[in-house]
N, CA, C and O of each residue as an XYZ file, in Angstrom:
524
protein
N     -32.746    192.331     88.268
C     -32.037    191.807     87.117
C     -31.148    192.839     85.961
O     -31.279    194.060     86.044
N     -30.440    192.349     85.125
C     -29.968    192.953     84.617
C     -30.466    192.788     82.822
O     -30.568    191.591     82.552
N     -30.609    193.201     82.270
C     -31.132    192.634     80.748
C     -30.362    191.346     80.016
O     -30.779    190.302     79.514
N     -28.781    192.038     80.235
C     -27.392    191.726     79.336
C     -27.784    190.084     80.218
O     -26.854    189.402     79.786
N     -28.526    189.226     81.072
C     -28.499    188.471     81.234
C     -30.004    187.218     81.563
O     -30.510    186.283     82.185
N     -30.036    188.010     80.758
C     -31.701    187.585     80.066
C     -31.352    187.718     78.548
O     -30.735    188.520     77.847
N     -32.049    186.536     78.371
C     -32.630    185.924     76.714
C     -33.874    185.796     75.992
O     -34.597    185.512     76.947
N     -34.761    185.803     74.837
C     -36.071    185.624     74.310
C     -36.521    183.695     75.073
O     -35.927    182.620     75.159
N     -37.177    183.963     75.257
C     -37.712    182.907     76.052
C     -37.222    182.468     77.682
O     -37.427    181.567     78.495
N     -36.552    183.563     77.577
C     -35.968    183.334     79.554
C     -37.730    183.547     80.636
O     -38.546    184.458     80.491
N     -37.777    182.877     81.204
C     -38.795    182.634     82.249
C     -38.291    183.262     83.793
O     -37.413    182.968     84.604
N     -39.541    184.451     83.681
C     -40.022    185.068     84.206
C     -40.470    185.670     85.135
O     -41.680    185.710     84.913
N     -40.118    186.548     86.732
C     -41.592    187.079     87.684
C     -42.071    188.771     87.477
O     -41.817    189.950     87.725
N     -42.961    187.805     86.819
C     -43.837    189.693     87.449
C     -44.923    190.231     87.979
O     -45.933    190.654     87.416
N     -44.579    190.176     89.373
C     -45.678    190.857     89.594
C     -46.569    189.396     90.056
O     -47.745    189.275     89.712
N     -45.832    188.280     90.898
C     -46.256    187.417     91.073
C     -46.487    186.480     90.121
O     -46.706    185.346     90.547
N     -46.499    186.667     88.792
C     -46.932    185.276     87.552
C     -45.826    185.007     87.109
O     -44.757    185.534     87.418
N     -45.911    184.643     86.781
C     -44.577    183.773     85.859
C     -45.050    184.029     84.059
O     -46.005    183.644     83.385
N     -43.529    185.078     83.699
C     -44.031    185.556     81.916
C     -42.346    185.385     81.839
O     -41.292    185.281     82.467
N     -43.222    185.465     80.117
C     -42.113    185.198     79.109
C     -41.446    186.050     78.639
O     -42.061    187.066     78.314
N     -39.545    186.019     78.337
C     -39.085    187.076     77.958
C     -39.742    186.528     76.173
O     -39.674    185.441     75.600
N     -40.252    187.664     75.815
C     -40.387    187.611     73.574
C     -39.312    188.980     73.208
O     -38.746    188.852     72.123
N     -38.982    190.236     73.970
C     -38.551    191.519     73.351
C     -37.274    191.674     74.259
O     -37.280    191.019     75.301
N     -36.187    192.459     73.988
C     -34.996    193.220     75.006
C     -34.786    194.128     74.977
O     -34.111    194.267     73.957
N     -34.959    195.588     75.735
C     -34.464    196.690     74.994
C     -33.162    197.100     76.412
O     -32.984    196.628     77.535
N     -32.952    197.436     76.167
C     -31.698    198.489     77.537
C     -32.355    198.652     78.515
O     -31.529    198.705     79.425
N     -33.224    198.757     78.880
C     -34.797    199.087     80.150
C     -36.007    198.270     80.221
O     -36.713    198.022     81.198
N     -36.153    197.764     78.559
C     -37.145    198.018     79.783
C     -37.330    196.018     78.989
O     -36.236    195.503     78.759
N     -38.638    195.088     78.648
C     -38.260    193.977     78.362
C     -40.037    193.933     78.305
O     -40.895    194.585     78.900
N     -40.107    192.693     77.158
C     -41.780    192.855     76.782
C     -41.457    191.362     77.007
O     -40.505    190.629     76.738
N     -42.996    191.184     77.788
C     -43.126    190.047     78.871
C     -44.584    189.354     77.835
O     -45.114    189.931     76.885
N     -44.989    187.844     78.460
C     -45.919    187.557     77.467
C     -46.120    185.974     78.806
O     -45.484    184.926     78.917
N     -47.721    186.759     79.857
C     -48.227    186.008     79.830
C     -49.852    185.707     80.352
O     -50.777    186.432     79.985
N     -50.078    184.334     81.412
C     -51.728    184.285     80.859
C     -52.393    185.961     82.162
O     -52.097    186.721     83.084
N     -53.518    185.498     81.076
C     -54.031    186.839     82.497
C     -55.637    185.925     82.001
O     -55.903    185.034     81.194
N     -56.469    186.800     83.065
C     -57.500    186.551     82.426
C     -58.496    188.590     82.813
O     -58.375    189.573     83.544
N     -59.734    187.828     81.209
C     -60.582    189.401     82.098
C     -61.342    188.495     80.944
O     -61.208    187.794     79.941
N     -62.359    189.152     82.017
C     -64.688    188.218     82.013
C     -63.486    186.935     82.299
O     -62.905    186.597     81.268
N     -63.164    186.377     83.266
C     -63.558    184.862     83.514
C     -62.450    184.078     82.272
O     -61.767    183.144     82.693
N     -62.349    184.356     81.235
C     -61.997    184.089     79.708
C     -59.503    183.924     79.858
O     -58.594    184.723     79.635
N     -59.520    183.501     79.995
C     -57.759    182.462     79.991
C     -57.293    182.784     78.938
O     -57.354    181.974     78.013
N     -56.634    184.159     78.727
C     -55.255    184.349     77.123
C     -54.561    185.336     77.788
O     -54.961    186.055     78.704
N     -53.745    185.313     77.377
C     -52.194    185.405     76.723
C     -52.266    186.603     76.858
O     -53.172    187.065     76.163
N     -51.369    187.842     77.825
C     -51.191    189.808     77.680
C     -49.874    189.140     77.416
O     -49.175    188.135     77.543
N     -50.048    190.851     76.784
C     -48.262    190.776     76.806
C     -48.230    192.382     77.598
O     -49.136    193.164     77.889
N     -46.933    192.425     77.751
C     -46.584    194.174     78.589
C     -45.723    194.203     78.105
O     -45.249    193.121     77.757
N     -44.998    195.444     77.786
C     -43.630    195.814     78.226
C     -43.226    197.030     79.088
O     -43.407    198.245     79.007
N     -42.406    195.929     80.220
C     -42.236    196.704     81.373
C     -40.270    196.981     81.698
O     -39.323    196.272     81.357
N     -40.302    198.411     82.539
C     -39.486    197.771     82.978
C     -38.660    196.449     83.159
O     -39.084    195.324     83.427
N     -37.226    196.920     82.920
C     -36.241    196.041     83.792
C     -35.990    195.419     85.297
O     -35.672    194.317     85.746
N     -36.345    196.895     85.910
C     -36.395    196.879     87.088
C     -37.330    196.392     87.825
O     -37.277    196.755     89.000
N     -38.260    195.618     87.512
C     -39.901    195.472     87.720
C     -39.711    194.081     87.233
O     -40.883    193.722     87.346
N     -39.017    192.909     86.719
C     -38.680    191.776     86.951
C     -38.035    191.087     87.516
O     -36.940    191.612     87.718
N     -38.134    189.888     88.011
C     -37.832    189.425     89.088
C     -36.686    187.992     88.975
O     -36.835    187.705     90.163
N     -35.816    187.046     88.536
C     -35.764    186.167     88.347
C     -36.985    184.787     88.928
O     -37.627    185.178     89.903
N     -37.349    183.345     88.483
C     -37.548    182.522     89.135
C     -37.072    181.726     89.425
O     -36.189    181.051     88.896
N     -37.940    181.619     90.971
C     -36.695    180.608     91.950
C     -36.920    179.104     91.499
O     -38.027    178.571     91.576
N     -35.409    178.241     90.864
C     -35.900    176.748     90.482
C     -36.226    176.282     92.045
O     -35.934    176.493     93.222
N     -36.984    175.556     91.231
C     -37.608    174.901     92.749
C     -37.970    172.884     91.562
O     -37.573    172.692     90.412
N     -38.797    171.818     92.468
C     -38.570    170.892     92.201
C     -39.849    171.034     91.404
O     -39.582    170.144     90.595
N     -40.721    171.358     91.118
C     -41.646    171.286     90.558
C     -40.783    171.471     89.596
O     -40.370    170.394     89.167
N     -40.044    172.987     88.735
C     -40.133    173.816     87.780
C     -39.362    172.038     87.710
O     -40.087    171.047     87.800
N     -37.938    171.940     87.550
C     -36.858    170.350     87.763
C     -37.448    170.001     86.350
O     -37.017    170.023     85.197
N     -39.242    169.497     87.282
C     -40.036    168.150     86.939
C     -40.837    169.164     85.712
O     -41.995    169.132     86.127
N     -40.845    169.541     85.163
C     -41.811    170.653     84.508
C     -40.891    170.509     83.464
O     -41.391    170.103     82.415
N     -39.671    170.730     83.455
C     -38.787    170.510     81.844
C     -37.839    169.143     81.620
O     -36.764    169.041     81.030
N     -38.528    168.278     82.215
C     -37.946    167.239     81.523
C     -36.937    166.392     82.722
O     -36.994    165.163     82.731
N     -36.530    166.715     83.165
C     -36.017    167.159     84.733
C     -36.420    165.798     85.592
O     -37.459    165.970     86.230
N     -35.645    164.073     85.799
C     -36.570    163.102     86.564
C     -35.026    163.026     87.451
O     -33.852    162.812     87.150
N     -35.846    163.356     88.778
C     -35.000    162.737     90.068
C     -34.352    161.523     91.409
O     -35.211    160.914     92.048
N     -33.527    161.381     91.587
C     -32.587    160.668     91.849
C     -32.966    159.258     92.840
O     -32.086    158.804     93.571
N     -34.323    158.630     92.791
C     -35.106    157.987     93.698
C     -35.561    158.998     94.841
O     -36.743    159.242     94.596
N     -35.160    159.709     95.995
C     -35.622    159.715     97.203
C     -34.444    161.552     97.802
O     -34.440    162.320     98.765
N     -33.248    161.317     95.761
C     -32.266    162.676     96.473
C     -33.007    163.383     96.434
O     -34.224    163.432     96.251
N     -31.797    164.350     96.727
C     -31.942    165.913     95.557
C     -31.369    166.119     94.414
O     -31.414    167.239     93.906
N     -30.853    165.275     93.924
C     -29.994    165.523     92.501
C     -31.387    164.803     92.129
O     -32.188    163.975     92.564
N     -31.043    166.056     90.542
C     -32.503    165.373     89.366
C     -31.157    164.935     87.803
O     -29.971    165.015     88.123
N     -31.389    164.636     86.714
C     -31.158    163.690     86.241
C     -31.876    164.680     84.681
O     -33.032    164.987     84.973
N     -31.502    165.219     83.193
C     -31.801    165.616     82.101
C     -31.363    165.102     81.120
O     -30.938    166.095     80.531
N     -31.093    164.064     80.337
C     -30.983    163.552     79.362
C     -30.815    164.350     77.742
O     -31.779    164.813     77.132
N     -29.006    164.383     77.107
C     -29.243    165.351     75.789
C     -28.351    164.545     74.771
O     -27.246    164.057     75.007
N     -29.288    164.494     73.205
C     -28.112    164.246     73.250
C     -27.852    164.772     71.806
O     -28.592    165.033     70.858
N     -25.725    164.857     72.135
C     -25.426    166.046     71.383
C     -24.506    164.332     69.891
O     -24.470    163.105     69.794
N     -24.197    165.115     69.436
C     -23.273    164.596     68.653
C     -22.838    162.639     68.441
O     -21.795    161.988     68.386
N     -24.562    162.276     68.371
C     -25.008    160.556     68.579
C     -23.991    160.670     70.310
O     -23.320    159.728     70.733
N     -24.047    161.201     70.594
C     -23.440    160.615     72.404
C     -25.159    161.392     73.142
O     -26.188    161.943     72.753
N     -24.318    160.812     74.707
C     -25.795    161.151     74.991
C     -24.493    162.244     76.012
O     -23.269    162.127     76.083
N     -25.664    163.484     76.821
C     -24.440    163.731     76.824
C     -25.395    164.136     78.766
O     -25.979    165.220     78.759
N     -25.459    163.566     79.752
C     -26.178    163.899     81.594
C     -25.764    165.186     81.996
O     -24.640    165.647     82.197
N     -27.308    165.855     82.104
C     -26.152    166.882     82.995
C     -26.890    166.580     84.349
O     -27.715    165.681     84.181
N     -26.860    166.935     85.323
C     -27.291    166.201     86.850
C     -27.035    168.363     87.273
O     -26.570    169.410     86.823
N     -27.814    167.717     88.492
C     -28.095    169.004     88.940
C     -28.473    169.331     90.808
O     -29.665    169.617     90.922
N     -28.181    169.334     91.344
C     -27.920    169.296     92.929
C     -29.045    170.664     94.156
O     -28.548    171.694     94.613
N     -29.952    170.390     94.303
C     -31.233    171.359     94.977
C     -31.254    171.755     96.019
O     -31.551    170.781     96.711
N     -31.132    172.564     96.616
C     -31.061    173.198     97.821
C     -31.154    174.085     97.659
O     -31.195    174.689     96.587
N     -31.240    174.555     99.031
C     -32.075    176.381     99.885
C     -31.198    176.814     98.959
O     -31.649    177.405     97.979
N     -29.501    176.563     99.116
C     -29.137    177.775     98.580
C     -29.083    178.042     96.789
O     -28.182    178.448     96.056
N     -30.306    177.660     96.561
C     -30.702    177.120     95.003
C     -29.796    176.068     94.490
O     -29.438    175.241     95.329
N     -29.240    175.895     92.977
C     -29.576    174.917     92.474
C     -27.295    174.407     92.192
O     -26.615    175.371     91.840
N     -26.730    173.389     92.336
C     -25.660    172.903     91.801
C     -25.656    172.394     90.427
O     -26.156    171.284     90.245
N     -24.963    173.306     89.016
C     -25.529    172.025     87.958
C     -24.402    172.054     87.231
O     -23.819    173.036     86.773
N     -24.020    170.438     87.123
C     -22.932    170.036     86.424
C     -23.586    169.135     85.331
O     -24.779    169.015     85.052
N     -22.281    168.420     84.682
C     -22.695    167.529     82.976
C     -21.435    166.498     83.626
O     -20.671    166.697     84.571
N     -21.583    165.248     82.636
C     -20.928    164.430     82.479
C     -18.378    164.824     82.670
O     -17.416    164.218     83.142
N     -18.694    166.436     81.768
C     -17.546    166.880     82.668
C     -17.184    166.705     83.294
O     -17.755    165.875     84.001
N     -15.614    167.344     83.870
C     -15.558    167.056     84.843
C     -16.249    169.765     85.879
O     -15.442    170.644     86.182
N     -16.997    169.799     85.915
C     -16.689    171.166     86.085
C     -18.527    172.061     86.854
O     -19.412    171.410     87.409
N     -18.543    172.771     86.740
C     -19.993    172.667     87.682
C     -20.133    174.577     88.347
O     -19.257    175.292     88.833
N     -21.538    174.844     88.088
C     -21.262    175.822     88.501
C     -22.661    176.793     89.346
O     -23.727    176.496     88.807
N     -22.823    177.724     90.377
C     -23.881    178.259     90.690
C     -25.328    178.205     90.534
O     -24.788    179.279     90.269
N     -26.842    178.078     90.393
C     -27.688    178.957     89.963
C     -29.266    179.552     91.374
O     -29.567    179.252     92.529
N     -29.774    180.434     90.352
C     -30.747    180.251     91.150
C     -31.964    180.512     91.155
O     -32.920    180.496     91.930
N     -31.651    180.827     89.824
C     -33.172    181.063     88.560
C     -32.923    180.886     87.303
O     -31.886    181.110     86.678
N     -34.172    180.370     86.872
C     -34.770    179.915     86.289
C     -34.094    179.454     84.496
O     -33.881    178.480     83.774
N     -33.981    181.131     84.534
C     -33.618    181.738     83.429
C     -31.850    181.551     83.215
O     -31.092    181.703     82.257
N     -31.723    181.248     84.276
C     -30.013    180.947     84.294
C     -29.774    179.261     84.033
O     -28.661    178.734     84.038
N     -30.432    178.895     83.916
C     -30.513    177.388     84.228
C     -30.928    176.890     82.359
O     -30.455    175.908     81.786
N     -32.129    178.125     81.622
C     -32.573    177.959     80.660
C     -30.992    178.366     79.843
O     -30.620    177.540     79.009
N     -29.850    179.928     80.137
C     -29.336    180.164     79.077
C     -28.182    179.367     79.481
O     -27.270    179.806     78.780
N     -27.600    178.211     80.405
C     -26.392    177.573     80.298
C     -26.555    176.331     79.599
O     -25.558    175.692     79.263
N     -28.272    175.731     79.225
C     -28.740    174.767     78.793
C     -28.512    174.839     77.695
O     -28.275    173.875     76.967
N     -28.545    176.284     77.285
C     -28.534    176.622     75.775
C     -26.873    176.580     74.859
O     -26.360    176.184     73.813
N     -26.502    177.456     76.418
C     -25.321    177.804     75.700
C     -24.660    176.132     75.244
O     -24.368    176.107     74.049
N     -24.420    174.941     75.897
C     -24.300    173.631     75.926
C     -24.429    173.417     75.037
O     -23.491    173.298     74.250
N     -26.209    173.194     74.582
C     -26.897    172.425     74.182
C     -26.594    173.038     72.506
O     -25.903    172.473     71.659
N     -27.529    174.684     72.314
C     -27.876    174.824     71.157
C     -29.046    174.523     71.091
O     -29.365    174.542     69.902
N     -30.318    174.107     72.055
C     -31.336    174.012     72.015
C     -31.748    174.758     73.546
O     -31.118    175.055     74.561
N     -33.347    174.884     73.030
C     -33.868    175.540     74.071
C     -34.265    174.163     74.998
O     -34.269    172.969     74.697
N     -34.639    174.969     76.426
C     -35.340    174.182     77.413
C     -36.597    174.547     77.813
O     -37.210    175.457     78.371
N     -36.699    173.750     77.434
C     -38.992    173.997     77.236
C     -39.871    173.745     78.218
O     -39.864    172.517     78.304
N     -40.509    174.107     78.890
C     -41.827    173.925     80.198
C     -43.163    173.287     78.555
O     -44.332    172.984     78.793
């Protein structure tokens, strides 16, 4: 991953754990993740090399947690967002190769990482896509 791919709030993977980015430098990323100390669940913070983090692969479970809903038994997922008093529908097609994102506008983009979906959603709506 490159630091330029990340935004504060992006979901990434570090050492097999899901973590949230809260600060980005050129070669390091500060992350928050759930950790356990003496069986107590707490939020831990670490600053790690950008080379030690990986994208979280987009899955059906993650899409549902983000508020997307599934179109019957298909691989299509939808989320609605109100923009300027009109509803904008985002459609994603999930496959082994990743996720193909389209909107009610005629264009699309292929992505595999959750951080990419978060960044695109923010760029279009100006709001965070929050789990």
